[in-house]
Amino acid sequence: MQRKHITEILHYLGEEDLPSGAVNPPLFQTSIFSFKDFDDFSTAISDETNHFLYTRGNNPTVNILEQKLAALEHAERAKLFASGVAAIVSSISAFVQSGDHIVTIKDCYSWTSTYVAKYMARFGVEHTFVEGSDANELEAALRPNTKIIYLESPTTFTFKLQDLTEVASLGRSKGIKTIIDNTWATPIYQNPIDFGVDLVVHSASKYLGGNSDVVGGVVAGSNEDIKRIFEKEFLNTGAVPDPFAAWLILRGIRTLHIRMPVHFQNAMELSRRLQENEAVEYVLYPMLESSDQYSLAKKQMRGGSGLFSFKLKTRDIDRIKRFVNSLKFFRRAVSWGGYESLVSPYAVSHRDPGENVSLIRIHAGLEEIEVLSEDLESAIRSAL
Ligand SMILES: *Cc1c(COP(=O)(O)O)cnc(C)c1O
């Protein structure tokens, strides 16, 4: 496949013939498409994967975005979904049936984990959770009925990596599908398909959209796999993105390659400074040279995003609350990937946090580094 330059993908691909020389595509806010005659109508119904018939299947605005996402991930094809979770569960379901087994990463996204452990179990699909950082451990978890190895590298609270080359070749050698959640690194910094991974999923609600104004998801892979996911899951479950959501993601994605280096730089600088702060026990950011998996991170990623976590030395919940409440420029919120900085304490989302009571997740947004740094340091000073 001929690789396209990032600007060619983001600014031009799929938009060669826009009407009236428009530099943004029209929003095809239409539910149905009509046909000139019986035969055309019939052809579209028999091959909905490749035709515009009904917006619960394909839509031209959505398809422009899908072409860009596929090219960014070095995939043949991509499908946009209503949410990241919809893309994830559909790409899992498409390849398993009752009696099959899934191996997945212990610290993967919470709803992915719930789907595999609880939802799939209702339909007789078994699972094993693995740490993931050791390919031998992962291999030992495989069974004759294993159909999927589900990866997330890095994970987004604990920042653990899996060796994509090793795991992908393990999957290939045994005919097991490998799927990875690539939301953290984005295609700007990591292209799992180049290492042999079969399918890449994203929450487009994070960096792809990039403005905290839209929810969406994507799966990218081979023509054959995407056709299967489209026909078996997408059409049946109706997790269809609204054309306007696709239009917003298209607008957001044009600046992806400009935003990511700023998130990366801000996260590097903040995590370095936090590491030197006496109140901090440790920082988890894969691109720090001191990180456990730094050499693996360098091997498979060209950079990092704005999300990292750190642990305060204190275990006193009142001090932790004071720290969180003192922040001015880090908003207290879930999700991440927008222009704005966020804080998400582990103890907010986990009922029994135990040792992790002082684990704090930070999203470094696009603000000036000194503003963010001063805010974090003064919140630490005022709390501890
Ligand atoms: C947010 C997120 C998801 C879920 O995506 P939604 O768009 O919220 O459905 C999946 N994986 C990761 C790593 C995420 O951060």
PDB file of C-alpha atoms in Angstrom, residues 49-285:
ATOM      1  CA  THR A  49     -20.807  -2.495   2.783  1.00  0.00           C
ATOM      2  CA  ASN A  50     -19.968  -0.675  -0.448  1.00  0.00           C
ATOM      3  CA  HIS A  51     -23.082   1.439  -1.082  1.00  0.00           C
ATOM      4  CA  PHE A  52     -25.045   4.333   0.360  1.00  0.00           C
ATOM      5  CA  LEU A  53     -28.476   2.954   1.230  1.00  0.00           C
ATOM      6  CA  TYR A  54     -29.426   4.034   4.725  1.00  0.00           C
ATOM      7  CA  THR A  55     -27.361   6.095   7.189  1.00  0.00           C
ATOM      8  CA  ARG A  56     -27.459   3.239   9.723  1.00  0.00           C
ATOM      9  CA  GLY A  57     -24.992   1.664   7.275  1.00  0.00           C
ATOM     10  CA  ASN A  58     -22.898   4.143   5.288  1.00  0.00           C
ATOM     11  CA  ASN A  59     -23.039   7.926   4.911  1.00  0.00           C
ATOM     12  CA  PRO A  60     -20.798  10.106   2.685  1.00  0.00           C
ATOM     13  CA  THR A  61     -19.672  12.509   5.460  1.00  0.00           C
ATOM     14  CA  VAL A  62     -18.861   9.557   7.700  1.00  0.00           C
ATOM     15  CA  ASN A  63     -17.028   7.795   4.877  1.00  0.00           C
ATOM     16  CA  ILE A  64     -14.649  10.728   4.266  1.00  0.00           C
ATOM     17  CA  LEU A  65     -13.571  10.489   7.889  1.00  0.00           C
ATOM     18  CA  GLU A  66     -13.263   6.698   7.643  1.00  0.00           C
ATOM     19  CA  GLN A  67     -10.892   6.991   4.673  1.00  0.00           C
ATOM     20  CA  LYS A  68      -8.655   9.293   6.679  1.00  0.00           C
ATOM     21  CA  LEU A  69      -8.723   7.066   9.763  1.00  0.00           C
ATOM     22  CA  ALA A  70      -7.835   3.980   7.718  1.00  0.00           C
ATOM     23  CA  ALA A  71      -4.910   5.782   6.071  1.00  0.00           C
ATOM     24  CA  LEU A  72      -3.673   7.130   9.421  1.00  0.00           C
ATOM     25  CA  GLU A  73      -3.632   3.591  10.867  1.00  0.00           C
ATOM     26  CA  HIS A  74      -2.053   2.029   7.726  1.00  0.00           C
ATOM     27  CA  ALA A  75      -5.193  -0.077   7.395  1.00  0.00           C
ATOM     28  CA  GLU A  76      -7.204  -1.009   4.319  1.00  0.00           C
ATOM     29  CA  ARG A  77     -10.455   0.176   5.795  1.00  0.00           C
ATOM     30  CA  ALA A  78     -12.013   1.767   8.875  1.00  0.00           C
ATOM     31  CA  LYS A  79     -15.513   2.027  10.312  1.00  0.00           C
ATOM     32  CA  LEU A  80     -16.762   4.818  12.522  1.00  0.00           C
ATOM     33  CA  PHE A  81     -19.054   3.944  15.445  1.00  0.00           C
ATOM     34  CA  ALA A  82     -21.277   5.892  17.815  1.00  0.00           C
ATOM     35  CA  SER A  83     -18.675   5.527  20.595  1.00  0.00           C
ATOM     36  CA  GLY A  84     -15.356   3.936  21.425  1.00  0.00           C
ATOM     37  CA  VAL A  85     -17.138   1.278  23.458  1.00  0.00           C
ATOM     38  CA  ALA A  86     -19.378   0.421  20.481  1.00  0.00           C
ATOM     39  CA  ALA A  87     -16.290  -0.014  18.264  1.00  0.00           C
ATOM     40  CA  ILE A  88     -14.578  -2.158  20.900  1.00  0.00           C
ATOM     41  CA  VAL A  89     -17.461  -4.508  21.704  1.00  0.00           C
ATOM     42  CA  SER A  90     -18.365  -4.932  18.023  1.00  0.00           C
ATOM     43  CA  SER A  91     -14.832  -5.873  17.052  1.00  0.00           C
ATOM     44  CA  ILE A  92     -14.721  -8.406  19.888  1.00  0.00           C
ATOM     45  CA  SER A  93     -18.160  -9.926  19.228  1.00  0.00           C
ATOM     46  CA  ALA A  94     -17.538 -10.331  15.514  1.00  0.00           C
ATOM     47  CA  PHE A  95     -14.890 -13.001  16.131  1.00  0.00           C
ATOM     48  CA  VAL A  96     -16.283 -15.136  18.973  1.00  0.00           C
ATOM     49  CA  GLN A  97     -19.152 -17.449  19.663  1.00  0.00           C
ATOM     50  CA  SER A  98     -20.269 -19.563  22.583  1.00  0.00           C
ATOM     51  CA  GLY A  99     -17.466 -21.866  23.757  1.00  0.00           C
ATOM     52  CA  ASP A 100     -14.646 -19.552  22.651  1.00  0.00           C
ATOM     53  CA  HIS A 101     -12.057 -17.876  24.858  1.00  0.00           C
ATOM     54  CA  ILE A 102     -10.580 -14.348  24.989  1.00  0.00           C
ATOM     55  CA  VAL A 103      -7.290 -13.263  26.528  1.00  0.00           C
ATOM     56  CA  THR A 104      -7.224  -9.649  27.608  1.00  0.00           C
ATOM     57  CA  ILE A 105      -5.165  -7.133  29.574  1.00  0.00           C
ATOM     58  CA  LYS A 106      -5.985  -6.775  33.258  1.00  0.00           C
ATOM     59  CA  ASP A 107      -5.814  -2.976  33.318  1.00  0.00           C
ATOM     60  CA  CYS A 108      -7.680  -2.322  30.073  1.00  0.00           C
ATOM     61  CA  TYR A 109     -10.484   0.250  29.812  1.00  0.00           C
ATOM     62  CA  SER A 110     -13.141  -0.511  32.426  1.00  0.00           C
ATOM     63  CA  TRP A 111     -16.063  -1.064  30.038  1.00  0.00           C
ATOM     64  CA  THR A 112     -13.935  -3.328  27.843  1.00  0.00           C
ATOM     65  CA  SER A 113     -13.112  -5.374  30.893  1.00  0.00           C
ATOM     66  CA  THR A 114     -16.773  -5.505  31.969  1.00  0.00           C
ATOM     67  CA  TYR A 115     -17.825  -6.573  28.484  1.00  0.00           C
ATOM     68  CA  VAL A 116     -15.341  -9.423  28.337  1.00  0.00           C
ATOM     69  CA  ALA A 117     -15.810 -10.600  31.929  1.00  0.00           C
ATOM     70  CA  LYS A 118     -19.543 -10.113  32.465  1.00  0.00           C
ATOM     71  CA  TYR A 119     -21.382  -9.575  29.197  1.00  0.00           C
ATOM     72  CA  MET A 120     -19.569 -12.151  27.071  1.00  0.00           C
ATOM     73  CA  ALA A 121     -19.798 -14.662  29.940  1.00  0.00           C
ATOM     74  CA  ARG A 122     -23.618 -14.594  29.628  1.00  0.00           C
ATOM     75  CA  PHE A 123     -23.178 -16.027  26.133  1.00  0.00           C
ATOM     76  CA  GLY A 124     -20.702 -18.721  27.121  1.00  0.00           C
ATOM     77  CA  VAL A 125     -17.496 -16.952  26.068  1.00  0.00           C
ATOM     78  CA  GLU A 126     -14.629 -17.531  28.519  1.00  0.00           C
ATOM     79  CA  HIS A 127     -11.796 -15.161  29.338  1.00  0.00           C
ATOM     80  CA  THR A 128      -8.433 -14.852  31.059  1.00  0.00           C
ATOM     81  CA  PHE A 129      -6.923 -11.580  32.254  1.00  0.00           C
ATOM     82  CA  VAL A 130      -3.150 -11.176  31.984  1.00  0.00           C
ATOM     83  CA  GLU A 131      -0.720  -8.483  33.110  1.00  0.00           C
ATOM     84  CA  GLY A 132       0.464  -8.250  29.505  1.00  0.00           C
ATOM     85  CA  SER A 133       3.996  -6.935  29.914  1.00  0.00           C
ATOM     86  CA  ASP A 134       5.452 -10.454  29.593  1.00  0.00           C
ATOM     87  CA  ALA A 135       4.685 -12.240  26.302  1.00  0.00           C
ATOM     88  CA  ASN A 136       5.395 -15.627  27.925  1.00  0.00           C
ATOM     89  CA  GLU A 137       2.666 -15.056  30.500  1.00  0.00           C
ATOM     90  CA  LEU A 138       0.343 -14.157  27.660  1.00  0.00           C
ATOM     91  CA  GLU A 139       1.263 -17.250  25.690  1.00  0.00           C
ATOM     92  CA  ALA A 140       0.675 -19.435  28.756  1.00  0.00           C
ATOM     93  CA  ALA A 141      -2.884 -18.078  29.013  1.00  0.00           C
ATOM     94  CA  LEU A 142      -3.800 -19.252  25.496  1.00  0.00           C
ATOM     95  CA  ARG A 143      -6.089 -22.247  25.085  1.00  0.00           C
ATOM     96  CA  PRO A 144      -7.097 -24.265  22.037  1.00  0.00           C
ATOM     97  CA  ASN A 145     -10.376 -22.276  21.947  1.00  0.00           C
ATOM     98  CA  THR A 146      -8.743 -18.815  22.232  1.00  0.00           C
ATOM     99  CA  LYS A 147     -10.011 -16.609  19.393  1.00  0.00           C
ATOM    100  CA  ILE A 148      -8.928 -13.121  20.454  1.00  0.00           C
ATOM    101  CA  ILE A 149      -5.971 -11.509  22.177  1.00  0.00           C
ATOM    102  CA  TYR A 150      -7.165  -8.067  23.207  1.00  0.00           C
ATOM    103  CA  LEU A 151      -4.478  -5.457  23.918  1.00  0.00           C
ATOM    104  CA  GLU A 152      -4.344  -1.917  25.201  1.00  0.00           C
ATOM    105  CA  SER A 153      -0.878  -0.406  25.072  1.00  0.00           C
ATOM    106  CA  PRO A 154      -0.308   1.577  27.128  1.00  0.00           C
ATOM    107  CA  THR A 155      -3.158   1.125  29.605  1.00  0.00           C
ATOM    108  CA  THR A 156      -4.602   4.433  30.738  1.00  0.00           C
ATOM    109  CA  PHE A 157      -4.251   4.506  34.530  1.00  0.00           C
ATOM    110  CA  THR A 158      -1.260   2.239  35.072  1.00  0.00           C
ATOM    111  CA  PHE A 159       0.516   2.820  31.717  1.00  0.00           C
ATOM    112  CA  LYS A 160       1.618  -0.760  31.083  1.00  0.00           C
ATOM    113  CA  LEU A 161       2.827  -1.745  27.620  1.00  0.00           C
ATOM    114  CA  GLN A 162       2.685  -4.959  25.658  1.00  0.00           C
ATOM    115  CA  ASP A 163       5.314  -5.929  23.099  1.00  0.00           C
ATOM    116  CA  LEU A 164       3.242  -5.574  19.923  1.00  0.00           C
ATOM    117  CA  THR A 165       5.630  -7.418  17.607  1.00  0.00           C
ATOM    118  CA  GLU A 166       5.844 -10.428  19.898  1.00  0.00           C
ATOM    119  CA  VAL A 167       2.144 -10.624  20.664  1.00  0.00           C
ATOM    120  CA  ALA A 168       1.108 -10.097  17.036  1.00  0.00           C
ATOM    121  CA  SER A 169       3.394 -12.864  15.810  1.00  0.00           C
ATOM    122  CA  LEU A 170       2.134 -15.145  18.581  1.00  0.00           C
ATOM    123  CA  GLY A 171      -1.440 -14.457  17.436  1.00  0.00           C
ATOM    124  CA  ARG A 172      -0.581 -15.021  13.761  1.00  0.00           C
ATOM    125  CA  SER A 173       1.181 -18.317  14.471  1.00  0.00           C
ATOM    126  CA  LYS A 174      -1.940 -19.662  16.196  1.00  0.00           C
ATOM    127  CA  GLY A 175      -4.629 -18.081  14.023  1.00  0.00           C
ATOM    128  CA  ILE A 176      -5.820 -15.847  16.878  1.00  0.00           C
ATOM    129  CA  LYS A 177      -7.080 -12.319  16.098  1.00  0.00           C
ATOM    130  CA  THR A 178      -5.182  -9.530  17.812  1.00  0.00           C
ATOM    131  CA  ILE A 179      -7.056  -6.319  18.610  1.00  0.00           C
ATOM    132  CA  ILE A 180      -5.533  -3.242  20.220  1.00  0.00           C
ATOM    133  CA  ASP A 181      -6.973  -0.124  21.797  1.00  0.00           C
ATOM    134  CA  ASN A 182      -4.662   2.613  20.429  1.00  0.00           C
ATOM    135  CA  THR A 183      -6.512   5.573  21.947  1.00  0.00           C
ATOM    136  CA  TRP A 184      -3.601   6.755  24.110  1.00  0.00           C
ATOM    137  CA  ALA A 185      -0.831   6.965  21.506  1.00  0.00           C
ATOM    138  CA  THR A 186      -3.035   7.883  18.513  1.00  0.00           C
ATOM    139  CA  PRO A 187      -1.871   7.016  14.980  1.00  0.00           C
ATOM    140  CA  ILE A 188       0.501  10.002  15.204  1.00  0.00           C
ATOM    141  CA  TYR A 189       2.715   8.088  17.638  1.00  0.00           C
ATOM    142  CA  GLN A 190       1.916   4.388  17.212  1.00  0.00           C
ATOM    143  CA  ASN A 191       0.775   2.249  14.258  1.00  0.00           C
ATOM    144  CA  PRO A 192       0.059  -1.252  15.610  1.00  0.00           C
ATOM    145  CA  ILE A 193      -0.773  -2.661  12.145  1.00  0.00           C
ATOM    146  CA  ASP A 194       2.901  -2.152  11.181  1.00  0.00           C
ATOM    147  CA  PHE A 195       3.802  -4.639  13.928  1.00  0.00           C
ATOM    148  CA  GLY A 196       1.299  -7.208  12.660  1.00  0.00           C
ATOM    149  CA  VAL A 197      -1.704  -6.472  14.914  1.00  0.00           C
ATOM    150  CA  ASP A 198      -4.964  -7.237  13.064  1.00  0.00           C
ATOM    151  CA  LEU A 199      -7.394  -4.595  14.289  1.00  0.00           C
ATOM    152  CA  VAL A 200      -6.985  -1.168  15.863  1.00  0.00           C
ATOM    153  CA  VAL A 201      -9.770   0.447  17.885  1.00  0.00           C
ATOM    154  CA  HIS A 202     -10.034   4.006  19.197  1.00  0.00           C
ATOM    155  CA  SER A 203     -12.261   6.169  21.238  1.00  0.00           C
ATOM    156  CA  ALA A 204     -12.572   9.133  18.864  1.00  0.00           C
ATOM    157  CA  SER A 205     -13.994  11.043  21.848  1.00  0.00           C
ATOM    158  CA  LYS A 206     -10.386  11.592  22.964  1.00  0.00           C
ATOM    159  CA  TYR A 207      -7.598  12.969  20.703  1.00  0.00           C
ATOM    160  CA  LEU A 208      -9.164  12.256  17.309  1.00  0.00           C
ATOM    161  CA  GLY A 209     -12.069  14.580  18.090  1.00  0.00           C
ATOM    162  CA  GLY A 210      -9.744  16.598  20.270  1.00  0.00           C
ATOM    163  CA  ASN A 211     -12.189  19.232  21.500  1.00  0.00           C
ATOM    164  CA  SER A 212     -14.323  17.465  24.123  1.00  0.00           C
ATOM    165  CA  ASP A 213     -17.407  18.134  22.050  1.00  0.00           C
ATOM    166  CA  VAL A 214     -18.185  14.753  20.485  1.00  0.00           C
ATOM    167  CA  VAL A 215     -18.381  11.020  21.280  1.00  0.00           C
ATOM    168  CA  GLY A 216     -17.319   8.450  18.691  1.00  0.00           C
ATOM    169  CA  GLY A 217     -15.268   5.340  18.051  1.00  0.00           C
ATOM    170  CA  VAL A 218     -13.407   3.673  15.226  1.00  0.00           C
ATOM    171  CA  VAL A 219     -12.095   0.284  14.196  1.00  0.00           C
ATOM    172  CA  ALA A 220      -9.470  -0.085  11.453  1.00  0.00           C
ATOM    173  CA  GLY A 221      -8.164  -3.229   9.787  1.00  0.00           C
ATOM    174  CA  SER A 222      -8.307  -5.361   6.643  1.00  0.00           C
ATOM    175  CA  ASN A 223     -11.167  -5.096   4.144  1.00  0.00           C
ATOM    176  CA  GLU A 224     -12.241  -8.586   5.128  1.00  0.00           C
ATOM    177  CA  ASP A 225     -12.310  -7.961   8.875  1.00  0.00           C
ATOM    178  CA  ILE A 226     -14.086  -4.606   8.581  1.00  0.00           C
ATOM    179  CA  LYS A 227     -16.694  -6.096   6.236  1.00  0.00           C
ATOM    180  CA  ARG A 228     -17.322  -8.825   8.788  1.00  0.00           C
ATOM    181  CA  ILE A 229     -17.663  -6.331  11.660  1.00  0.00           C
ATOM    182  CA  PHE A 230     -19.932  -4.126   9.521  1.00  0.00           C
ATOM    183  CA  GLU A 231     -22.244  -6.923   8.447  1.00  0.00           C
ATOM    184  CA  LYS A 232     -22.313  -9.003  11.640  1.00  0.00           C
ATOM    185  CA  GLU A 233     -22.299  -6.276  14.273  1.00  0.00           C
ATOM    186  CA  PHE A 234     -22.637  -2.724  12.990  1.00  0.00           C
ATOM    187  CA  LEU A 235     -25.805  -3.247  10.950  1.00  0.00           C
ATOM    188  CA  ASN A 236     -27.344  -5.420  13.633  1.00  0.00           C
ATOM    189  CA  THR A 237     -26.648  -3.388  16.734  1.00  0.00           C
ATOM    190  CA  GLY A 238     -27.197   0.072  15.281  1.00  0.00           C
ATOM    191  CA  ALA A 239     -24.263   1.760  17.011  1.00  0.00           C
ATOM    192  CA  VAL A 240     -24.217   4.249  14.171  1.00  0.00           C
ATOM    193  CA  PRO A 241     -22.476   7.638  14.400  1.00  0.00           C
ATOM    194  CA  ASP A 242     -24.551  10.650  13.559  1.00  0.00           C
ATOM    195  CA  PRO A 243     -23.202  12.414  10.417  1.00  0.00           C
ATOM    196  CA  PHE A 244     -22.774  15.589  12.465  1.00  0.00           C
ATOM    197  CA  ALA A 245     -20.559  13.715  14.966  1.00  0.00           C
ATOM    198  CA  ALA A 246     -18.427  12.564  12.019  1.00  0.00           C
ATOM    199  CA  TRP A 247     -18.301  16.128  10.718  1.00  0.00           C
ATOM    200  CA  LEU A 248     -17.065  17.380  14.104  1.00  0.00           C
ATOM    201  CA  ILE A 249     -14.411  14.652  14.276  1.00  0.00           C
ATOM    202  CA  LEU A 250     -13.329  15.603  10.742  1.00  0.00           C
ATOM    203  CA  ARG A 251     -12.881  19.167  11.904  1.00  0.00           C
ATOM    204  CA  GLY A 252     -10.968  18.029  14.984  1.00  0.00           C
ATOM    205  CA  ILE A 253      -8.694  15.586  13.200  1.00  0.00           C
ATOM    206  CA  ARG A 254      -7.266  18.224  10.858  1.00  0.00           C
ATOM    207  CA  THR A 255      -5.146  19.520  13.727  1.00  0.00           C
ATOM    208  CA  LEU A 256      -4.245  16.132  15.271  1.00  0.00           C
ATOM    209  CA  HIS A 257      -0.598  16.268  14.159  1.00  0.00           C
ATOM    210  CA  ILE A 258      -0.271  19.813  15.566  1.00  0.00           C
ATOM    211  CA  ARG A 259      -1.945  19.073  18.899  1.00  0.00           C
ATOM    212  CA  MET A 260      -0.182  15.817  19.760  1.00  0.00           C
ATOM    213  CA  PRO A 261       3.366  17.224  20.015  1.00  0.00           C
ATOM    214  CA  VAL A 262       2.099  19.911  22.429  1.00  0.00           C
ATOM    215  CA  HIS A 263       0.341  17.315  24.624  1.00  0.00           C
ATOM    216  CA  PHE A 264       3.544  15.248  24.501  1.00  0.00           C
ATOM    217  CA  GLN A 265       5.804  18.154  25.428  1.00  0.00           C
ATOM    218  CA  ASN A 266       3.543  19.307  28.272  1.00  0.00           C
ATOM    219  CA  ALA A 267       3.211  15.786  29.694  1.00  0.00           C
ATOM    220  CA  MET A 268       6.978  15.211  29.516  1.00  0.00           C
ATOM    221  CA  GLU A 269       7.724  18.468  31.291  1.00  0.00           C
ATOM    222  CA  LEU A 270       5.066  18.031  33.994  1.00  0.00           C
ATOM    223  CA  SER A 271       6.000  14.414  34.661  1.00  0.00           C
ATOM    224  CA  ARG A 272       9.714  15.323  34.913  1.00  0.00           C
ATOM    225  CA  ARG A 273       8.978  18.122  37.369  1.00  0.00           C
ATOM    226  CA  LEU A 274       6.625  15.942  39.436  1.00  0.00           C
ATOM    227  CA  GLN A 275       9.313  13.288  39.647  1.00  0.00           C
ATOM    228  CA  GLU A 276      11.535  15.834  41.382  1.00  0.00           C
ATOM    229  CA  ASN A 277       8.816  16.943  43.782  1.00  0.00           C
ATOM    230  CA  GLU A 278       9.395  15.624  47.312  1.00  0.00           C
ATOM    231  CA  ALA A 279       5.712  14.957  47.920  1.00  0.00           C
ATOM    232  CA  VAL A 280       5.542  12.591  44.929  1.00  0.00           C
ATOM    233  CA  GLU A 281       6.215   8.857  45.287  1.00  0.00           C
ATOM    234  CA  TYR A 282       6.436   8.023  41.583  1.00  0.00           C
ATOM    235  CA  VAL A 283       5.250   9.087  38.147  1.00  0.00           C
ATOM    236  CA  LEU A 284       3.870   6.729  35.490  1.00  0.00           C
ATOM    237  CA  TYR A 285       4.639   8.016  32.000  1.00  0.00           C
TER     238      TYR A 285
END
